[in-house]
PDB file of C-alpha atoms in Angstrom:
ATOM      1  CA  GLY A 200      -9.934  -4.503   4.468  1.00  0.00           C
ATOM      2  CA  GLN A 201      -6.337  -5.610   3.883  1.00  0.00           C
ATOM      3  CA  SER A 202      -5.387  -5.334   7.521  1.00  0.00           C
ATOM      4  CA  ILE A 203      -8.457  -7.272   8.644  1.00  0.00           C
ATOM      5  CA  CYS A 204      -7.874  -9.984   6.043  1.00  0.00           C
ATOM      6  CA  PHE A 205      -4.186 -10.266   6.969  1.00  0.00           C
ATOM      7  CA  SER A 206      -4.990 -10.416  10.690  1.00  0.00           C
ATOM      8  CA  ALA A 207      -7.640 -13.102  10.169  1.00  0.00           C
ATOM      9  CA  SER A 208      -5.377 -15.125   7.879  1.00  0.00           C
ATOM     10  CA  SER A 209      -2.331 -14.931  10.129  1.00  0.00           C
ATOM     11  CA  ALA A 210      -4.464 -15.745  13.205  1.00  0.00           C
ATOM     12  CA  ALA A 211      -5.240 -19.099  11.576  1.00  0.00           C
ATOM     13  CA  ILE A 212      -1.538 -20.014  11.618  1.00  0.00           C
ATOM     14  CA  ASP A 213      -0.414 -21.417  14.959  1.00  0.00           C
ATOM     15  CA  GLN A 214       3.324 -20.880  14.721  1.00  0.00           C
ATOM     16  CA  LYS A 215       4.300 -17.664  12.991  1.00  0.00           C
ATOM     17  CA  ILE A 216       6.729 -14.813  13.273  1.00  0.00           C
ATOM     18  CA  ILE A 217       5.654 -11.431  11.924  1.00  0.00           C
ATOM     19  CA  PHE A 218       8.223  -8.719  11.216  1.00  0.00           C
ATOM     20  CA  ASP A 219       7.247  -5.097  10.861  1.00  0.00           C
ATOM     21  CA  SER A 220       9.547  -4.238   7.988  1.00  0.00           C
ATOM     22  CA  ASN A 221       8.733  -0.528   7.831  1.00  0.00           C
ATOM     23  CA  LEU A 222      12.178  -0.031   9.371  1.00  0.00           C
ATOM     24  CA  CYS A 223      11.096   3.286  10.824  1.00  0.00           C
ATOM     25  CA  ASN A 224      13.810   3.398  13.496  1.00  0.00           C
ATOM     26  CA  SER A 225      17.244   1.954  14.280  1.00  0.00           C
ATOM     27  CA  LEU A 226      15.868  -0.773  16.535  1.00  0.00           C
ATOM     28  CA  SER A 227      13.472  -2.102  13.872  1.00  0.00           C
ATOM     29  CA  LEU A 228      16.314  -2.076  11.316  1.00  0.00           C
ATOM     30  CA  ILE A 229      18.648  -4.008  13.640  1.00  0.00           C
ATOM     31  CA  ARG A 230      15.910  -6.513  14.490  1.00  0.00           C
ATOM     32  CA  PHE A 231      15.149  -7.018  10.805  1.00  0.00           C
ATOM     33  CA  LEU A 232      18.796  -7.416   9.727  1.00  0.00           C
ATOM     34  CA  PHE A 233      19.713  -9.899  12.479  1.00  0.00           C
ATOM     35  CA  LEU A 234      16.513 -11.694  13.457  1.00  0.00           C
ATOM     36  CA  LEU A 235      15.317 -12.512   9.931  1.00  0.00           C
ATOM     37  CA  PRO A 236      18.353 -14.736   9.157  1.00  0.00           C
ATOM     38  CA  LEU A 237      18.125 -16.305  12.615  1.00  0.00           C
ATOM     39  CA  CYS A 238      14.437 -17.088  12.131  1.00  0.00           C
ATOM     40  CA  CYS A 239      15.056 -18.500   8.667  1.00  0.00           C
ATOM     41  CA  PHE A 240      17.407 -21.123  10.102  1.00  0.00           C
ATOM     42  CA  THR A 241      15.612 -21.887  13.366  1.00  0.00           C
ATOM     43  CA  THR A 242      12.083 -22.276  12.000  1.00  0.00           C
ATOM     44  CA  SER A 243      10.459 -23.872   8.979  1.00  0.00           C
ATOM     45  CA  GLY A 244       7.713 -22.904   6.561  1.00  0.00           C
ATOM     46  CA  VAL A 245       6.889 -20.398   3.882  1.00  0.00           C
ATOM     47  CA  LEU A 246       8.166 -16.833   3.914  1.00  0.00           C
ATOM     48  CA  TYR A 247       5.528 -14.259   2.924  1.00  0.00           C
ATOM     49  CA  PHE A 248       6.309 -10.601   2.289  1.00  0.00           C
ATOM     50  CA  THR A 249       4.761  -7.539   0.717  1.00  0.00           C
ATOM     51  CA  GLY A 250       7.018  -6.367  -2.086  1.00  0.00           C
ATOM     52  CA  SER A 251       8.058  -2.774  -2.625  1.00  0.00           C
ATOM     53  CA  ARG A 252       8.426  -0.631  -5.732  1.00  0.00           C
ATOM     54  CA  THR A 253      11.034   1.787  -4.438  1.00  0.00           C
ATOM     55  CA  PHE A 254      14.795   1.337  -4.349  1.00  0.00           C
ATOM     56  CA  LYS A 255      14.981   1.506  -0.556  1.00  0.00           C
ATOM     57  CA  GLY A 256      12.092  -0.963  -0.270  1.00  0.00           C
ATOM     58  CA  PHE A 257      13.687  -3.226  -2.855  1.00  0.00           C
ATOM     59  CA  LEU A 258      16.845  -3.451  -0.719  1.00  0.00           C
ATOM     60  CA  ARG A 259      14.642  -4.737   2.109  1.00  0.00           C
ATOM     61  CA  ASP A 260      12.963  -7.200  -0.299  1.00  0.00           C
ATOM     62  CA  LEU A 261      16.372  -8.376  -1.536  1.00  0.00           C
ATOM     63  CA  TRP A 262      17.367  -9.208   2.058  1.00  0.00           C
ATOM     64  CA  VAL A 263      14.152 -11.202   2.538  1.00  0.00           C
ATOM     65  CA  VAL A 264      14.546 -13.111  -0.745  1.00  0.00           C
ATOM     66  CA  PHE A 265      18.215 -13.849  -0.072  1.00  0.00           C
ATOM     67  CA  TRP A 266      17.596 -15.390   3.355  1.00  0.00           C
ATOM     68  CA  ALA A 267      14.505 -17.254   2.163  1.00  0.00           C
ATOM     69  CA  LYS A 268      16.478 -18.936  -0.596  1.00  0.00           C
ATOM     70  CA  VAL A 269      19.607 -19.583   1.488  1.00  0.00           C
ATOM     71  CA  SER A 270      17.365 -21.351   4.023  1.00  0.00           C
ATOM     72  CA  ASN A 271      15.543 -23.202   1.202  1.00  0.00           C
ATOM     73  CA  ARG A 272      12.080 -21.749   1.821  1.00  0.00           C
ATOM     74  CA  LYS A 273       9.187 -21.166  -0.526  1.00  0.00           C
ATOM     75  CA  LEU A 274       8.681 -17.459  -1.076  1.00  0.00           C
ATOM     76  CA  ILE A 275       5.374 -15.638  -1.528  1.00  0.00           C
ATOM     77  CA  ASN A 276       5.407 -11.977  -2.593  1.00  0.00           C
ATOM     78  CA  HIS A 277       2.199 -10.007  -2.074  1.00  0.00           C
ATOM     79  CA  ILE A 278       2.256  -7.097  -4.508  1.00  0.00           C
ATOM     80  CA  HIS A 279       0.222  -3.906  -4.692  1.00  0.00           C
ATOM     81  CA  GLY A 280       0.282  -0.995  -7.089  1.00  0.00           C
ATOM     82  CA  ASN A 281       0.685  -0.704 -10.818  1.00  0.00           C
ATOM     83  CA  ASP A 282       4.061   1.002 -10.699  1.00  0.00           C
ATOM     84  CA  PHE A 283       6.525  -1.911 -10.869  1.00  0.00           C
ATOM     85  CA  GLU A 284       7.240  -1.159 -14.558  1.00  0.00           C
ATOM     86  CA  PHE A 285       7.977   2.473 -13.656  1.00  0.00           C
ATOM     87  CA  PHE A 286      10.325   1.377 -10.848  1.00  0.00           C
ATOM     88  CA  TYR A 287      12.022  -1.172 -13.122  1.00  0.00           C
ATOM     89  CA  SER A 288      12.405   1.096 -16.165  1.00  0.00           C
ATOM     90  CA  ASN A 289      13.841   3.927 -14.047  1.00  0.00           C
ATOM     91  CA  SER A 290      16.461   1.681 -12.454  1.00  0.00           C
ATOM     92  CA  SER A 291      20.037   1.439 -13.725  1.00  0.00           C
ATOM     93  CA  ALA A 292      21.097  -1.578 -15.808  1.00  0.00           C
ATOM     94  CA  PHE A 293      22.945  -2.971 -12.774  1.00  0.00           C
ATOM     95  CA  VAL A 294      19.909  -2.647 -10.488  1.00  0.00           C
ATOM     96  CA  LYS A 295      17.673  -4.208 -13.194  1.00  0.00           C
ATOM     97  CA  LYS A 296      19.930  -7.285 -13.193  1.00  0.00           C
ATOM     98  CA  ILE A 297      19.594  -7.538  -9.404  1.00  0.00           C
ATOM     99  CA  ILE A 298      15.802  -7.089  -9.635  1.00  0.00           C
ATOM    100  CA  ASP A 299      15.644  -9.871 -12.238  1.00  0.00           C
ATOM    101  CA  LEU A 300      17.830 -12.207 -10.161  1.00  0.00           C
ATOM    102  CA  THR A 301      15.618 -11.505  -7.168  1.00  0.00           C
ATOM    103  CA  TYR A 302      12.269 -11.999  -8.891  1.00  0.00           C
ATOM    104  CA  TYR A 303      13.402 -15.217 -10.562  1.00  0.00           C
ATOM    105  CA  ARG A 304      13.684 -16.625  -7.027  1.00  0.00           C
ATOM    106  CA  ILE A 305      10.105 -15.854  -5.992  1.00  0.00           C
ATOM    107  CA  ASP A 306       7.786 -18.861  -6.086  1.00  0.00           C
ATOM    108  CA  ILE A 307       4.339 -17.254  -5.902  1.00  0.00           C
ATOM    109  CA  LEU A 308       3.155 -13.731  -6.605  1.00  0.00           C
ATOM    110  CA  ILE A 309      -0.226 -12.804  -5.155  1.00  0.00           C
ATOM    111  CA  SER A 310      -2.202  -9.663  -5.850  1.00  0.00           C
ATOM    112  CA  PRO A 311      -5.708  -8.301  -5.407  1.00  0.00           C
ATOM    113  CA  CYS A 312      -5.533  -6.961  -8.976  1.00  0.00           C
ATOM    114  CA  LYS A 313      -5.070  -9.436 -11.841  1.00  0.00           C
ATOM    115  CA  SER A 314      -3.873  -6.723 -14.228  1.00  0.00           C
ATOM    116  CA  ILE A 315      -0.699  -6.283 -12.151  1.00  0.00           C
ATOM    117  CA  PHE A 316       0.510  -9.730 -13.195  1.00  0.00           C
ATOM    118  CA  LYS A 317       1.363  -8.471 -16.689  1.00  0.00           C
ATOM    119  CA  HIS A 318       4.144  -6.358 -15.136  1.00  0.00           C
ATOM    120  CA  PHE A 319       5.825  -9.590 -14.023  1.00  0.00           C
ATOM    121  CA  SER A 320       5.193 -11.754 -17.102  1.00  0.00           C
ATOM    122  CA  LYS A 321       8.922 -11.993 -17.924  1.00  0.00           C
ATOM    123  CA  TYR A 322       9.422 -14.042 -14.750  1.00  0.00           C
ATOM    124  CA  SER A 323       8.122 -17.316 -16.166  1.00  0.00           C
ATOM    125  CA  ASN A 324       9.008 -19.255 -13.017  1.00  0.00           C
ATOM    126  CA  ILE A 325       6.456 -17.416 -10.865  1.00  0.00           C
ATOM    127  CA  ARG A 326       3.007 -18.830 -10.168  1.00  0.00           C
ATOM    128  CA  PHE A 327       0.427 -16.018 -10.122  1.00  0.00           C
ATOM    129  CA  GLU A 328      -2.470 -16.114  -7.652  1.00  0.00           C
ATOM    130  CA  HIS A 329      -5.319 -13.636  -7.364  1.00  0.00           C
ATOM    131  CA  VAL A 330      -6.555 -12.835  -3.839  1.00  0.00           C
ATOM    132  CA  ASN A 331      -9.472 -10.696  -2.758  1.00  0.00           C
ATOM    133  CA  ASN A 332      -8.653  -7.313  -1.300  1.00  0.00           C
ATOM    134  CA  PHE A 333     -11.665  -6.805   0.885  1.00  0.00           C
ATOM    135  CA  SER A 334     -13.410  -7.977   3.977  1.00  0.00           C
ATOM    136  CA  ASN A 335     -16.975  -9.279   4.039  1.00  0.00           C
ATOM    137  CA  LEU A 336     -17.661  -7.773   7.451  1.00  0.00           C
ATOM    138  CA  GLU A 337     -21.010  -6.045   7.743  1.00  0.00           C
ATOM    139  CA  LEU A 338     -21.078  -2.365   8.574  1.00  0.00           C
ATOM    140  CA  SER A 339     -21.687  -1.780  12.271  1.00  0.00           C
ATOM    141  CA  ALA A 340     -23.821   1.315  11.665  1.00  0.00           C
ATOM    142  CA  PRO A 341     -26.913   1.430   9.485  1.00  0.00           C
ATOM    143  CA  ILE A 342     -26.668   3.257   6.168  1.00  0.00           C
ATOM    144  CA  ILE A 343     -28.939   6.301   6.184  1.00  0.00           C
ATOM    145  CA  HIS A 344     -30.070   7.534   2.780  1.00  0.00           C
ATOM    146  CA  SER A 345     -30.549  11.266   2.373  1.00  0.00           C
ATOM    147  CA  SER A 346     -31.327  13.437  -0.606  1.00  0.00           C
ATOM    148  CA  ARG A 347     -29.245  16.288   0.776  1.00  0.00           C
ATOM    149  CA  PHE A 348     -25.604  16.113  -0.343  1.00  0.00           C
ATOM    150  CA  GLU A 349     -24.251  18.079   2.620  1.00  0.00           C
ATOM    151  CA  ASN A 350     -25.302  15.255   4.950  1.00  0.00           C
ATOM    152  CA  GLN A 351     -23.426  12.623   2.934  1.00  0.00           C
ATOM    153  CA  ASN A 352     -19.947  11.502   3.874  1.00  0.00           C
ATOM    154  CA  ILE A 353     -17.692   9.217   1.926  1.00  0.00           C
ATOM    155  CA  ILE A 354     -14.875   7.419   3.637  1.00  0.00           C
ATOM    156  CA  PHE A 355     -12.410   6.223   1.002  1.00  0.00           C
ATOM    157  CA  LEU A 356      -9.851   3.943   2.622  1.00  0.00           C
ATOM    158  CA  SER A 357      -7.333   3.623  -0.182  1.00  0.00           C
ATOM    159  CA  ASN A 358      -4.965   5.551  -2.409  1.00  0.00           C
ATOM    160  CA  ILE A 359      -6.655   8.355  -4.264  1.00  0.00           C
ATOM    161  CA  SER A 360      -6.237   6.982  -7.776  1.00  0.00           C
ATOM    162  CA  TYR A 361      -8.404   5.863 -10.667  1.00  0.00           C
ATOM    163  CA  SER A 362      -7.368   2.222 -10.296  1.00  0.00           C
ATOM    164  CA  LYS A 363      -8.574   2.239  -6.674  1.00  0.00           C
ATOM    165  CA  GLY A 364     -12.057   3.456  -7.639  1.00  0.00           C
ATOM    166  CA  ILE A 365     -12.008   7.079  -6.530  1.00  0.00           C
ATOM    167  CA  THR A 366     -14.004   8.168  -9.604  1.00  0.00           C
ATOM    168  CA  LYS A 367     -16.706   5.597  -8.794  1.00  0.00           C
ATOM    169  CA  ALA A 368     -16.901   6.961  -5.258  1.00  0.00           C
ATOM    170  CA  ILE A 369     -17.268  10.525  -6.546  1.00  0.00           C
ATOM    171  CA  ASP A 370     -19.846   9.474  -9.139  1.00  0.00           C
ATOM    172  CA  ALA A 371     -21.864   7.798  -6.369  1.00  0.00           C
ATOM    173  CA  CYS A 372     -22.442  11.219  -4.826  1.00  0.00           C
TER     174      CYS A 372
END
């Protein structure tokens, strides 16, 4: 659902640049480090990114926030996961200061889960926006109801955690 929603939303924007910030190889790292600043100064508009809750991911986020603010752009952080407090509390005092400086520069925080916003309540400057995390596309195949469990399949396209509804999926069986 997220990928479909992102694709549909970004397709509606005529002029856009999308970076794959997974940084899975040297070329993607070099492109990210050098092209992001270049794009920030040669284009205009809002900078949108999906925030991370790991130290390595935070370094990437810090680079994005820095160049967004140096180029005077509005910054939207799309967050997922309920583990920001864990990441923050397990960081050193120095890293916490950098996290705080970074998050005080974010304009809008969007999330598919309203309960996540409480993790960021100390950042009073941020505007919080709830977004849906699903697609309304109809299933392409008909749903066949059967009383025999062995013929039932569940496809769970998410993290296997309580907050993502895995227990509801199991109970539905």
